[in-house]
Amino acid sequence: MKVVKFGGSSLADGAHFQKVISIIKDDPARQIVVVSAPGKRFSEDTKVTDLLITYAQRVIDHQDPKTVVDKISQRYQAISDFFGLPARPIDKIIKKLRSLPLEYYPSNTYLMAAFKAHGERLNAMLLTAVLNHLNIPARFVDPFEAGIIVTDDPSDASVLPETYENLAHLKVTEEKLIFPGFFGFTPNGQIATFSRGGSDITGAIVSRGLKADLYENFTDVDAIYAADPRIVDHPHAIKKMTYREMRELSYAGFSVFHDEAIIPAIEGQVPINVKNTNHPELPGTLIVPEDSFEPHRTITGVASSDRFAALYLHRYLLNKEVGFTLKLLQILYKYDVSYEHMPSGIDDLTIIFDKNQLDNETIHEMCHDIKNTLHPDQLDWIDDYAIIMVVGEGMRSKVGTIENIIRPLAENNIGVHMINQGASRISIMLGTKQADAKKAVKQIYQQFFTCQTDTHERSTTHAD
């Protein structure tokens, strides 16, 4: 049995729906389908989810939402018309859309979550109706019915363990089961959405809960690439990689998955296949457990992100002072700030932060407290900071990888502020200036994927 997830760009209109239906029909093992809300049909278009956010905001502000409701209705109506659906299914969908303001919500945050979730909910209802209209037996499965229970965080929910017990009791027959992605229900029966990569998360949850043989994630790219195609022209397509390689690369900027989205599938040891809706015949990228995986290159990919900042502390004999790091962590806790990494030396400490959780006031007050509490000889806030992640299972058995990474950077006058290798030995993290990040990715990619040394490298490591 396969769980198949389709993103918003794969379900934007009737023509895209037709491609999705062909993919579902092509493999009888594709029994479970998870859908996103309709995405953009063209570059200037608006996603249905964004229209629903506008709808919710107008309701919150006591403004007339008719115009935006009509736009959303037209999106679903156009797909219905494409397949010549009878009036009843689409009338039911539009009636549900228009009745959203009449439901009970504990707060405006819950109202917003419920409105957003209906992009997926109504799309799953529509796909179910289309499949049945085409004589493909299908059943809509609401997350409430399936027992997808999540934490009481309306826009940042996490799945609760009882979900998997509930899914284990779900009856799977020959009919296609159509799930909406992106949301679950709190123990009190309210809709709550996942924060990012919501439909990916639902697909992973359902894959684990139903013990799927494979989780196919259809998107608009042929594969996951060894580098960002916006940085490197025609980068190498990755045929197979491990869960932890995907996690490391997603963390540093790979956009196919949010780095937390596939955790349920990893926990259930369900292989993931990333494929292209427009070219479903291509193999895509297979993401598998680490056991028995044999890498065929030293590195699998290189990624960069400039969403980071760093705090540099210098104090003589820092390594001799008991409790220094504890005091520092207590200050971070006071401001509800988590850190990403903390490389250190005998007199130096660098704390790397994700800037998305910080504002200027928090930075100022936090640095003031650190200065007054820890009395460093030097304290610098570094806003111009980027992280490069070089990732590959093959690095564990290869000598000289760091040298091969650093050499082309030095030759191209790219300064490295920090080097950190994880305990797993499958990733090396570099800190650079933001302006140097893309150049660093290009140089590292060329070193490992286009230089003559790569021919020798392939002959001395394992093949797929």
Short mmCIF file of N, CA and C in Angstrom, two decimals, residues 133-234:
data_model
loop_
_atom_site.label_atom_id
_atom_site.label_comp_id
_atom_site.label_asym_id
_atom_site.label_seq_id
_atom_site.Cartn_x
_atom_site.Cartn_y
_atom_site.Cartn_z
N HIS A 133 -17.32 10.17 -9.76
CA HIS A 133 -17.96 10.52 -11.03
C HIS A 133 -17.31 9.77 -12.20
N LEU A 134 -16.01 9.51 -12.07
CA LEU A 134 -15.26 8.80 -13.12
C LEU A 134 -15.22 7.29 -12.87
N ASN A 135 -16.10 6.83 -11.99
CA ASN A 135 -16.21 5.40 -11.66
C ASN A 135 -14.95 4.83 -11.03
N ILE A 136 -14.27 5.67 -10.26
CA ILE A 136 -13.15 5.22 -9.44
C ILE A 136 -13.61 5.31 -8.00
N PRO A 137 -13.94 4.18 -7.36
CA PRO A 137 -14.50 4.24 -6.00
C PRO A 137 -13.57 4.97 -5.04
N ALA A 138 -14.13 5.97 -4.36
CA ALA A 138 -13.32 6.78 -3.44
C ALA A 138 -14.19 7.22 -2.27
N ARG A 139 -13.51 7.45 -1.13
CA ARG A 139 -14.22 7.91 0.07
C ARG A 139 -13.43 9.02 0.74
N PHE A 140 -14.11 10.11 1.03
CA PHE A 140 -13.50 11.22 1.77
C PHE A 140 -13.33 10.82 3.23
N VAL A 141 -12.13 11.01 3.76
CA VAL A 141 -11.85 10.69 5.17
C VAL A 141 -11.47 11.98 5.89
N ASP A 142 -12.36 12.46 6.72
CA ASP A 142 -12.07 13.67 7.48
C ASP A 142 -11.09 13.33 8.61
N PRO A 143 -10.14 14.22 8.93
CA PRO A 143 -9.23 13.95 10.06
C PRO A 143 -9.95 13.65 11.37
N PHE A 144 -11.15 14.19 11.55
CA PHE A 144 -11.91 13.89 12.76
C PHE A 144 -12.31 12.42 12.78
N GLU A 145 -12.80 11.94 11.64
CA GLU A 145 -13.17 10.53 11.53
C GLU A 145 -11.96 9.62 11.69
N ALA A 146 -10.84 10.02 11.10
CA ALA A 146 -9.63 9.19 11.15
C ALA A 146 -8.97 9.21 12.52
N GLY A 147 -9.31 10.22 13.33
CA GLY A 147 -8.71 10.31 14.66
C GLY A 147 -7.34 10.95 14.66
N ILE A 148 -7.13 11.94 13.77
CA ILE A 148 -5.87 12.69 13.77
C ILE A 148 -5.99 13.76 14.85
N ILE A 149 -5.42 13.47 16.01
CA ILE A 149 -5.55 14.33 17.19
C ILE A 149 -4.25 15.11 17.37
N VAL A 150 -4.39 16.41 17.59
CA VAL A 150 -3.21 17.28 17.66
C VAL A 150 -3.27 18.14 18.92
N THR A 151 -2.16 18.77 19.21
CA THR A 151 -2.05 19.62 20.39
C THR A 151 -2.93 20.87 20.25
N ASP A 152 -3.18 21.49 21.37
CA ASP A 152 -4.08 22.64 21.45
C ASP A 152 -3.36 23.92 21.05
N ASP A 153 -2.77 23.92 19.84
CA ASP A 153 -2.06 25.08 19.29
C ASP A 153 -2.67 25.35 17.91
N PRO A 154 -3.57 26.29 17.79
CA PRO A 154 -4.36 26.41 16.57
C PRO A 154 -3.59 26.57 15.27
N SER A 155 -2.44 27.22 15.31
CA SER A 155 -1.68 27.41 14.06
C SER A 155 -0.29 26.79 14.10
N ASP A 156 -0.01 26.01 15.12
CA ASP A 156 1.31 25.38 15.25
C ASP A 156 1.16 24.03 15.97
N ALA A 157 0.23 23.22 15.49
CA ALA A 157 -0.11 21.98 16.17
C ALA A 157 0.93 20.89 15.92
N SER A 158 1.00 19.97 16.87
CA SER A 158 1.83 18.76 16.74
C SER A 158 0.93 17.56 16.95
N VAL A 159 1.23 16.48 16.25
CA VAL A 159 0.40 15.29 16.35
C VAL A 159 0.58 14.63 17.71
N LEU A 160 -0.51 14.10 18.27
CA LEU A 160 -0.46 13.39 19.54
C LEU A 160 -0.38 11.90 19.30
N PRO A 161 0.24 11.14 20.22
CA PRO A 161 0.49 9.71 20.01
C PRO A 161 -0.76 8.88 19.73
N GLU A 162 -1.90 9.26 20.33
CA GLU A 162 -3.10 8.45 20.12
C GLU A 162 -3.56 8.43 18.67
N THR A 163 -3.06 9.38 17.88
CA THR A 163 -3.41 9.40 16.46
C THR A 163 -3.06 8.08 15.79
N TYR A 164 -1.89 7.55 16.12
CA TYR A 164 -1.44 6.34 15.44
C TYR A 164 -2.27 5.12 15.85
N GLU A 165 -2.73 5.11 17.08
CA GLU A 165 -3.64 4.04 17.51
C GLU A 165 -4.96 4.15 16.75
N ASN A 166 -5.44 5.38 16.58
CA ASN A 166 -6.70 5.58 15.85
C ASN A 166 -6.58 5.17 14.38
N LEU A 167 -5.50 5.58 13.75
CA LEU A 167 -5.30 5.24 12.34
C LEU A 167 -5.17 3.73 12.12
N ALA A 168 -4.60 3.04 13.10
CA ALA A 168 -4.43 1.59 12.98
C ALA A 168 -5.77 0.87 12.86
N HIS A 169 -6.84 1.51 13.33
CA HIS A 169 -8.16 0.90 13.28
C HIS A 169 -8.96 1.34 12.05
N LEU A 170 -8.36 2.21 11.22
CA LEU A 170 -9.08 2.68 10.04
C LEU A 170 -9.16 1.56 9.00
N LYS A 171 -10.34 1.31 8.50
CA LYS A 171 -10.55 0.23 7.54
C LYS A 171 -10.10 0.69 6.15
N VAL A 172 -9.16 -0.05 5.56
CA VAL A 172 -8.66 0.24 4.23
C VAL A 172 -9.17 -0.85 3.29
N THR A 173 -9.96 -0.46 2.32
CA THR A 173 -10.50 -1.41 1.34
C THR A 173 -9.96 -1.06 -0.04
N GLU A 174 -10.61 -1.57 -1.07
CA GLU A 174 -10.13 -1.29 -2.42
C GLU A 174 -10.43 0.14 -2.87
N GLU A 175 -11.39 0.80 -2.22
CA GLU A 175 -11.68 2.18 -2.61
C GLU A 175 -10.56 3.11 -2.18
N LYS A 176 -10.38 4.18 -2.91
CA LYS A 176 -9.35 5.17 -2.57
C LYS A 176 -9.83 6.00 -1.37
N LEU A 177 -8.95 6.19 -0.41
CA LEU A 177 -9.27 7.02 0.75
C LEU A 177 -8.61 8.38 0.54
N ILE A 178 -9.41 9.43 0.57
CA ILE A 178 -8.92 10.78 0.26
C ILE A 178 -8.90 11.61 1.55
N PHE A 179 -7.69 11.97 1.98
CA PHE A 179 -7.49 12.76 3.20
C PHE A 179 -7.15 14.21 2.85
N PRO A 180 -7.71 15.17 3.55
CA PRO A 180 -7.18 16.54 3.45
C PRO A 180 -5.93 16.67 4.30
N GLY A 181 -4.94 17.36 3.79
CA GLY A 181 -3.73 17.58 4.57
C GLY A 181 -3.84 18.81 5.44
N PHE A 182 -2.76 19.09 6.20
CA PHE A 182 -2.56 20.38 6.85
C PHE A 182 -3.18 20.52 8.23
N PHE A 183 -4.14 19.68 8.64
CA PHE A 183 -4.79 19.95 9.92
C PHE A 183 -5.24 18.67 10.61
N GLY A 184 -5.50 18.82 11.89
CA GLY A 184 -6.11 17.77 12.69
C GLY A 184 -7.08 18.41 13.66
N PHE A 185 -7.53 17.64 14.63
CA PHE A 185 -8.48 18.15 15.62
C PHE A 185 -7.89 18.07 17.02
N THR A 186 -8.12 19.09 17.80
CA THR A 186 -7.65 19.09 19.19
C THR A 186 -8.54 18.14 20.00
N PRO A 187 -8.11 17.76 21.22
CA PRO A 187 -8.96 16.92 22.07
C PRO A 187 -10.33 17.53 22.33
N ASN A 188 -10.45 18.86 22.20
CA ASN A 188 -11.75 19.53 22.40
C ASN A 188 -12.57 19.64 21.11
N GLY A 189 -12.05 19.04 20.04
CA GLY A 189 -12.82 19.02 18.80
C GLY A 189 -12.68 20.23 17.91
N GLN A 190 -11.65 21.07 18.16
CA GLN A 190 -11.41 22.24 17.31
C GLN A 190 -10.35 21.93 16.25
N ILE A 191 -10.49 22.53 15.08
CA ILE A 191 -9.49 22.38 14.03
C ILE A 191 -8.23 23.15 14.42
N ALA A 192 -7.08 22.50 14.24
CA ALA A 192 -5.78 23.16 14.43
C ALA A 192 -4.88 22.75 13.27
N THR A 193 -4.12 23.70 12.74
CA THR A 193 -3.27 23.44 11.58
C THR A 193 -1.83 23.24 12.00
N PHE A 194 -1.10 22.52 11.16
CA PHE A 194 0.35 22.41 11.33
C PHE A 194 0.97 23.72 10.83
N SER A 195 2.17 24.01 11.30
CA SER A 195 2.75 25.31 10.99
C SER A 195 3.23 25.42 9.55
N ARG A 196 4.18 24.57 9.17
CA ARG A 196 4.75 24.65 7.83
C ARG A 196 4.79 23.25 7.24
N GLY A 197 4.71 23.17 5.91
CA GLY A 197 4.72 21.85 5.29
C GLY A 197 3.57 20.99 5.74
N GLY A 198 2.40 21.61 5.95
CA GLY A 198 1.29 20.94 6.61
C GLY A 198 0.82 19.67 5.94
N SER A 199 0.64 19.69 4.62
CA SER A 199 0.17 18.49 3.94
C SER A 199 1.24 17.42 3.90
N ASP A 200 2.50 17.84 3.83
CA ASP A 200 3.60 16.88 3.93
C ASP A 200 3.55 16.15 5.27
N ILE A 201 3.26 16.90 6.32
CA ILE A 201 3.18 16.31 7.66
C ILE A 201 2.02 15.32 7.72
N THR A 202 0.87 15.69 7.20
CA THR A 202 -0.26 14.76 7.20
C THR A 202 0.08 13.49 6.44
N GLY A 203 0.71 13.64 5.29
CA GLY A 203 1.11 12.46 4.51
C GLY A 203 2.02 11.54 5.30
N ALA A 204 2.96 12.14 6.03
CA ALA A 204 3.89 11.35 6.83
C ALA A 204 3.18 10.68 8.00
N ILE A 205 2.24 11.40 8.63
CA ILE A 205 1.47 10.84 9.75
C ILE A 205 0.64 9.64 9.28
N VAL A 206 -0.07 9.82 8.17
CA VAL A 206 -0.91 8.74 7.66
C VAL A 206 -0.06 7.55 7.21
N SER A 207 1.10 7.82 6.61
CA SER A 207 2.00 6.74 6.19
C SER A 207 2.44 5.90 7.37
N ARG A 208 2.80 6.57 8.45
CA ARG A 208 3.21 5.84 9.65
C ARG A 208 2.03 5.10 10.27
N GLY A 209 0.89 5.79 10.41
CA GLY A 209 -0.26 5.20 11.08
C GLY A 209 -0.82 3.99 10.36
N LEU A 210 -0.77 4.00 9.02
CA LEU A 210 -1.31 2.89 8.23
C LEU A 210 -0.23 1.91 7.80
N LYS A 211 1.00 2.15 8.27
CA LYS A 211 2.14 1.26 7.97
C LYS A 211 2.29 1.06 6.46
N ALA A 212 2.34 2.16 5.75
CA ALA A 212 2.47 2.12 4.29
C ALA A 212 3.80 1.53 3.87
N ASP A 213 3.82 0.95 2.70
CA ASP A 213 5.08 0.44 2.14
C ASP A 213 5.91 1.57 1.56
N LEU A 214 5.24 2.64 1.11
CA LEU A 214 5.95 3.77 0.50
C LEU A 214 5.07 5.01 0.62
N TYR A 215 5.73 6.15 0.88
CA TYR A 215 5.06 7.45 0.89
C TYR A 215 5.55 8.23 -0.32
N GLU A 216 4.68 8.39 -1.33
CA GLU A 216 5.03 9.13 -2.53
C GLU A 216 4.58 10.58 -2.38
N ASN A 217 5.52 11.49 -2.49
CA ASN A 217 5.23 12.91 -2.33
C ASN A 217 5.40 13.58 -3.69
N PHE A 218 4.27 13.89 -4.33
CA PHE A 218 4.31 14.48 -5.66
C PHE A 218 4.33 16.00 -5.55
N THR A 219 5.26 16.60 -6.30
CA THR A 219 5.43 18.04 -6.27
C THR A 219 5.69 18.52 -7.70
N ASP A 220 6.38 19.65 -7.88
CA ASP A 220 6.59 20.18 -9.22
C ASP A 220 8.05 20.14 -9.65
N VAL A 221 8.85 19.27 -9.01
CA VAL A 221 10.25 19.11 -9.41
C VAL A 221 10.50 17.64 -9.72
N ASP A 222 11.47 17.39 -10.61
CA ASP A 222 11.76 16.01 -11.04
C ASP A 222 12.43 15.20 -9.95
N ALA A 223 13.17 15.87 -9.08
CA ALA A 223 13.92 15.17 -8.04
C ALA A 223 14.44 16.19 -7.05
N ILE A 224 15.06 15.70 -5.99
CA ILE A 224 15.84 16.57 -5.10
C ILE A 224 17.24 16.67 -5.69
N TYR A 225 17.78 17.87 -5.72
CA TYR A 225 19.06 18.09 -6.37
C TYR A 225 20.18 18.30 -5.36
N ALA A 226 21.39 18.06 -5.81
CA ALA A 226 22.55 18.16 -4.94
C ALA A 226 22.86 19.60 -4.54
N ALA A 227 22.30 20.55 -5.24
CA ALA A 227 22.44 21.98 -4.91
C ALA A 227 21.22 22.71 -5.45
N ASP A 228 21.00 23.89 -4.96
CA ASP A 228 19.87 24.71 -5.38
C ASP A 228 20.04 25.09 -6.87
N PRO A 229 19.09 24.72 -7.75
CA PRO A 229 19.22 25.07 -9.17
C PRO A 229 19.30 26.57 -9.43
N ARG A 230 18.87 27.38 -8.45
CA ARG A 230 18.99 28.83 -8.62
C ARG A 230 20.42 29.30 -8.38
N ILE A 231 21.23 28.43 -7.79
CA ILE A 231 22.63 28.77 -7.53
C ILE A 231 23.55 28.05 -8.50
N VAL A 232 23.30 26.78 -8.74
CA VAL A 232 24.11 25.94 -9.63
C VAL A 232 23.28 25.53 -10.83
N ASP A 233 23.79 25.76 -12.02
CA ASP A 233 23.07 25.38 -13.24
C ASP A 233 23.03 23.86 -13.38
N HIS A 234 21.85 23.32 -13.60
CA HIS A 234 21.64 21.90 -13.87
C HIS A 234 22.39 21.00 -12.87
#
